[in-house]
Each structure stands twice: as C-alpha cells, then as structure tokens.
Tab-separated table of C-alpha atoms in Angstrom:
chain	number	residue	atom	x	y	z
A	1	THR	CA	49.552	83.169	81.166
A	2	GLY	CA	47.940	82.365	78.405
A	3	VAL	CA	49.475	81.778	74.961
A	4	TRP	CA	52.783	82.828	76.547
A	5	SER	CA	52.349	79.981	79.250
A	6	THR	CA	55.012	78.449	77.474
A	7	TYR	CA	57.376	81.441	78.152
A	8	ALA	CA	59.730	82.168	81.065
A	9	GLN	CA	60.317	85.449	82.275
A	10	HIS	CA	63.523	86.691	80.551
A	11	ASP	CA	63.324	85.273	77.299
A	12	VAL	CA	63.495	87.095	74.104
A	13	MET	CA	61.355	86.840	71.465
A	14	GLU	CA	61.158	87.846	68.168
A	15	SER	CA	58.573	88.109	65.340
A	16	ASP	CA	59.137	85.026	63.166
A	17	GLY	CA	57.123	86.856	60.323
A	18	ASN	CA	54.668	84.601	60.109
A	19	GLY	CA	52.942	85.950	63.179
A	20	GLY	CA	54.280	83.668	65.759
A	21	TRP	CA	57.850	83.943	67.716
A	22	ILE	CA	61.010	82.369	68.232
A	23	ARG	CA	62.377	82.421	71.514
A	24	TYR	CA	65.406	82.872	72.810
A	25	THR	CA	66.459	82.231	76.732
A	26	PRO	CA	69.277	84.471	78.018
A	27	ALA	CA	72.600	83.421	79.658
A	28	GLU	CA	75.077	85.069	81.550
A	29	GLY	CA	76.674	87.642	80.131
A	30	TRP	CA	73.975	88.822	77.030
A	31	PHE	CA	73.846	92.293	76.349
A	32	ALA	CA	71.023	94.340	75.521
A	33	TYR	CA	70.145	97.634	73.935
A	34	VAL	CA	66.282	99.149	74.947
A	35	GLU	CA	65.692	101.419	72.410
A	36	ASP	CA	62.666	102.708	73.295
A	37	GLU	CA	64.174	103.468	76.940
A	38	ASN	CA	67.249	104.378	75.449
A	39	LEU	CA	69.331	102.342	77.865
A	40	PHE	CA	71.529	99.165	77.840
A	41	THR	CA	70.367	95.995	79.557
A	42	ALA	CA	72.761	93.431	80.896
A	43	PHE	CA	71.877	89.750	82.232
A	44	ILE	CA	73.181	89.211	84.815
A	45	GLY	CA	72.891	85.894	87.153
A	46	THR	CA	68.919	85.129	86.660
A	47	ALA	CA	67.898	88.638	85.846
A	48	TRP	CA	68.095	91.360	82.968
A	49	SER	CA	69.760	94.191	85.150
A	50	ASP	CA	69.659	98.443	82.944
A	51	GLN	CA	72.872	99.628	83.469
A	52	THR	CA	71.235	102.769	84.309
A	53	GLY	CA	72.842	105.462	86.629
A	54	MET	CA	76.346	104.210	86.428
A	55	PRO	CA	78.817	106.936	87.735
A	56	THR	CA	82.046	108.275	86.207
A	57	PRO	CA	84.364	106.698	87.819
A	58	GLY	CA	86.331	109.447	89.918
A	59	THR	CA	90.050	110.808	88.168
A	60	SER	CA	92.881	109.819	89.970
A	61	ASN	CA	95.536	112.400	88.543
A	62	LEU	CA	99.134	111.962	89.746
A	63	LYS	CA	99.361	113.685	93.227
A	64	VAL	CA	103.273	115.805	93.234
A	65	GLY	CA	104.725	118.745	95.713
A	66	ILE	CA	108.084	120.749	94.122
A	67	PHE	CA	109.175	122.890	96.936
A	68	GLN	CA	113.216	124.263	96.179
A	69	ASP	CA	115.344	126.855	97.686
A	70	HIS	CA	115.332	129.742	94.933
A	71	LYS	CA	116.923	132.859	95.058
A	72	SER	CA	117.239	135.964	92.804
A	73	PRO	CA	119.314	136.383	89.843
A	74	GLY	CA	122.891	136.533	91.262
A	75	THR	CA	122.357	135.792	94.552
A	76	ASN	CA	124.703	132.688	95.992
A	77	GLY	CA	123.388	129.867	97.923
A	78	GLY	CA	124.572	130.739	101.223
A	79	THR	CA	127.372	130.116	104.401
A	80	ALA	CA	128.489	126.001	104.404
A	81	THR	CA	129.551	125.205	107.882
A	82	SER	CA	131.501	122.708	108.859
A	83	GLY	CA	130.409	119.801	110.649
A	84	ALA	CA	127.458	121.028	111.469
A	85	GLN	CA	123.924	119.358	110.169
A	86	THR	CA	121.984	122.160	108.745
A	87	THR	CA	118.426	122.974	107.963
A	88	SER	CA	118.039	123.917	104.019
A	89	THR	CA	115.942	126.146	102.653
A	90	LEU	CA	112.267	126.179	101.173
A	91	ASN	CA	111.086	128.786	100.224
A	92	ALA	CA	109.437	128.228	96.665
A	93	THR	CA	106.307	125.978	95.911
A	94	VAL	CA	106.766	124.887	92.122
A	95	VAL	CA	104.212	122.620	91.940
A	96	ASN	CA	101.563	121.417	94.636
A	97	THR	CA	99.142	118.662	93.584
A	98	LEU	CA	98.810	116.641	97.119
A	99	THR	CA	96.047	117.110	99.031
A	100	GLY	CA	96.471	118.489	102.400
A	101	ALA	CA	100.307	119.845	101.521
A	102	SER	CA	101.832	123.378	102.116
A	103	LEU	CA	104.824	124.520	103.133
A	104	ALA	CA	106.222	126.963	106.002
A	105	THR	CA	109.724	127.162	107.270
A	106	ASN	CA	111.511	125.640	105.658
A	107	LYS	CA	109.371	122.384	106.143
A	108	VAL	CA	106.183	120.493	104.359
A	109	THR	CA	103.690	119.144	106.066
A	110	LEU	CA	101.927	116.278	104.857
A	111	PRO	CA	98.878	114.199	105.981
A	112	ALA	CA	99.043	110.601	106.997
A	113	GLY	CA	100.308	108.863	103.689
A	114	THR	CA	102.673	106.935	101.435
A	115	TYR	CA	105.154	109.177	99.864
A	116	TRP	CA	107.714	108.563	97.194
A	117	ILE	CA	110.560	111.889	98.364
A	118	LYS	CA	113.314	113.087	96.728
A	119	ALA	CA	115.685	115.969	98.096
A	120	MET	CA	118.494	117.655	96.006
A	121	ARG	CA	121.214	120.118	97.675
A	122	ALA	CA	123.813	122.197	96.251
A	123	PHE	CA	126.876	122.861	98.060
A	124	ASN	CA	130.673	123.983	97.397
A	125	CYS	CA	132.137	123.305	99.747
A	126	GLY	CA	135.419	121.097	99.244
A	127	ASN	CA	138.631	121.138	100.236
A	128	THR	CA	142.695	119.449	99.183
A	129	SER	CA	142.213	116.184	99.888
A	130	ALA	CA	139.677	113.358	99.214
A	131	SER	CA	136.992	113.634	101.545
A	132	LEU	CA	133.386	113.273	102.651
A	133	TYR	CA	131.996	117.119	101.156
A	134	ALA	CA	128.370	117.036	101.905
A	135	LYS	CA	126.118	114.783	103.185
A	136	LEU	CA	122.001	115.038	103.266
A	137	TYR	CA	119.260	114.186	104.867
A	138	ILE	CA	115.474	113.663	104.392
A	139	VAL	CA	114.392	114.389	108.103
A	140	GLU	CA	110.385	113.792	109.591
A	141	ASP	CA	110.748	116.948	112.256
A	142	GLY	CA	110.276	115.429	115.392
A	143	ILE	CA	111.046	111.821	114.444
A	144	GLY	CA	114.574	112.141	113.214
A	145	THR	CA	116.108	111.160	109.727
A	146	ILE	CA	114.145	108.733	107.398
A	147	ALA	CA	116.581	108.816	104.342
A	148	THR	CA	120.388	109.678	103.812
A	149	SER	CA	122.637	110.499	100.901
A	150	LEU	CA	125.097	108.521	99.951
A	151	ASN	CA	128.577	109.680	101.085
A	152	THR	CA	129.730	112.365	98.510
A	153	GLY	CA	133.537	112.624	98.139
A	154	SER	CA	135.841	113.809	95.842
A	155	LEU	CA	139.635	114.099	95.094
A	156	ASN	CA	140.801	118.051	94.424
A	157	PRO	CA	144.268	118.900	94.543
A	158	GLY	CA	144.435	122.017	93.510
A	159	GLY	CA	142.757	123.444	96.720
A	160	ALA	CA	139.933	125.102	94.668
A	161	PRO	CA	136.314	125.171	95.741
A	162	THR	CA	134.765	121.515	94.675
A	163	SER	CA	131.030	121.952	93.769
A	164	GLY	CA	128.542	119.471	92.828
A	165	MET	CA	125.235	118.104	94.259
A	166	VAL	CA	123.993	115.643	96.463
A	167	GLU	CA	120.793	113.877	96.280
A	168	ALA	CA	118.664	111.342	98.729
A	169	GLU	CA	115.296	109.120	98.265
A	170	VAL	CA	112.843	107.497	100.184
A	171	VAL	CA	109.870	106.026	99.831
A	172	TYR	CA	108.219	106.018	103.526
A	173	THR	CA	104.699	105.403	105.488
A	174	PHE	CA	103.486	108.492	107.509
A	175	ALA	CA	100.613	107.107	109.669
A	176	SER	CA	100.157	110.746	110.597
A	177	ALA	CA	100.030	114.076	109.775
A	178	ALA	CA	103.949	114.618	109.368
A	179	THR	CA	106.168	117.731	109.031
A	180	VAL	CA	109.436	117.071	106.453
A	181	ARG	CA	112.820	118.868	105.937
A	182	ILE	CA	116.489	118.707	104.497
A	183	ASP	CA	119.106	118.706	106.532
A	184	HIS	CA	122.669	118.963	104.887
A	185	TYR	CA	125.595	118.370	106.474
A	186	GLY	CA	129.552	119.362	105.211
A	187	VAL	CA	133.365	118.872	106.389
A	188	ALA	CA	134.115	122.300	105.300
A	189	SER	CA	133.195	125.794	106.176
A	190	ALA	CA	132.520	128.236	102.695
A	191	GLY	CA	131.452	131.460	102.504
A	192	SER	CA	128.289	132.757	100.515
A	193	VAL	CA	129.564	129.886	97.908
A	194	GLY	CA	129.174	127.808	100.329
A	195	LEU	CA	125.785	126.111	99.470
A	196	GLY	CA	125.837	126.785	96.191
A	197	SER	CA	127.709	129.436	93.813
A	198	ALA	CA	125.309	131.483	91.385
A	199	VAL	CA	124.659	130.909	87.614
A	200	GLY	CA	123.135	135.025	87.119
A	201	SER	CA	120.978	133.692	84.737
A	202	GLY	CA	117.343	133.720	86.028
A	203	THR	CA	116.264	132.341	89.371
A	204	GLU	CA	118.718	130.772	91.270
A	205	VAL	CA	117.575	126.972	92.519
A	206	TYR	CA	120.001	125.723	95.508
A	207	ALA	CA	117.632	123.108	96.965
A	208	SER	CA	114.648	121.233	95.957
A	209	LEU	CA	112.228	118.277	97.806
A	210	MET	CA	110.093	116.397	95.666
A	211	ILE	CA	107.453	114.368	96.978
A	212	VAL	CA	104.914	111.550	94.987
A	213	ASP	CA	101.912	110.602	96.745
A	214	MET	CA	101.828	107.017	95.765
A	215	ALA	CA	98.234	106.036	96.101
A	216	SER	CA	97.468	108.384	93.240
A	217	LEU	CA	99.102	106.213	90.819
A	218	GLN	CA	96.797	103.887	91.107
A	219	GLY	CA	94.292	105.332	88.031
A	220	PRO	CA	90.825	105.656	88.668
A	221	ILE	CA	88.771	104.837	91.123
A	222	GLY	CA	84.851	103.970	90.562
A	223	THR	CA	82.204	102.510	92.694
A	224	GLN	CA	84.023	99.293	92.548
A	225	GLY	CA	87.399	99.644	94.161
A	226	PRO	CA	90.849	100.543	92.074
A	227	GLN	CA	90.942	99.679	89.051
A	228	GLY	CA	92.214	96.498	87.704
A	229	ALA	CA	90.911	95.237	91.533
A	230	ASP	CA	87.883	92.691	92.260
A	231	GLY	CA	86.112	94.928	94.363
C-alpha cells in the first residue's frame, strides 16, 4: 500500500543510493540468500520457497553377503559321491550387509527382493576319460534349481585326479522370503580330496556363495525418490 503500491509481492528491491528503489521481478529458478535468517530461498512457480528443513539423503551402501565353506589348515574338502546331487557345506560368514539375511545349516535365508547370486565349488574327482566331472546348482530350498553351471569336463589320460572349480550365477527375484543353498554333482567318487585338496597354508576354502542386493545399487535415496528419477 501507499508508496509500495506499485510493487508486487515477491519482488526483489535494491536501494538505488538516492533514496529510491530498483525493482526486480523474479523468475522461475531465482535463488537468494537471506543473510539475517541464514537460509537460502528459491523462486518456484509464483512464490519464494525457503529451503529449510531439507532432509539429508539416506545412504545406500552396497549390500552384499559372502558365505563360504571353511576348514582348518590341512583339512581336505570332503568326499565326493558319484551320481549324487549333494548340498555343499556353508559354515562361515565372511561379510554380510544384506538386511535380514543369515546363514544356518548350509543355507542362506534372504528376504523378498532381487539378487545377483554367484556360487563356486572346488572339486577333485576326475577319471581317465573326457567326461562331466562336476556340475553346480544354485537352489531355492523348497522350490528347486534357479541356476546351473556350464558342464565342466576335462581329458585326463594319465588317470590322476582332475581338480578345478565349477561356478554358476544368476539374477533372481524372490517374491517372498527364501532359503538358498549350493548343490553339487560329480560323475566320479573320491575320498577326502573329492571336494578339494588342502593347501595347508591358512584356512582352507572349498565353496563360496556371493549375494548382492540389486536394490542397493541405485544410489542415495531422499524424499524425492531414487537419485536421477523424477520423484
């Protein structure tokens, strides 16, 4: 009102040094710092919006679990049985930042979600012909196989045991909580070295199950939704 009647709400005023004022009409995207209130304000739409109380985006660290078969130094991997699909031992949690995941009785329990899963298994049960020595399965307990390895074969004319590693991986979505395990299959029986020979230096590792929560790869999440999204 009065001498200010020619100005509009939200205008920016600057002293002209001669007792008058210079008027600026803000546009979308203008940004200002209010010194005496120690805050930033932005012109959004048709009004200034003070940028206060903005929550810090929540962290979204990579969520991963590594579960392995550990044995004491000098201990072989165990007996391999010809023609049998057998559950691999998983008895050690190397790292686990997966929310709600746990290891028990050679199985990993996971909440519903989408995961990248990779399994590896040592074997040492070859024979004297070119054949399938070992195969690996990632199994959802109670549901069935969700991933299998490529066939692993080798020609070993000398007759000595053939050793190596077989692996399988998959990206899989569980609609509800699930229990995951590693199964392995071999075509030849072998004694205590059938599932790997001991090195004798440090903990012996014969199987490994690695799991990554795919939802944890999207970056920080704030009130506007995932980083880079429209909200």
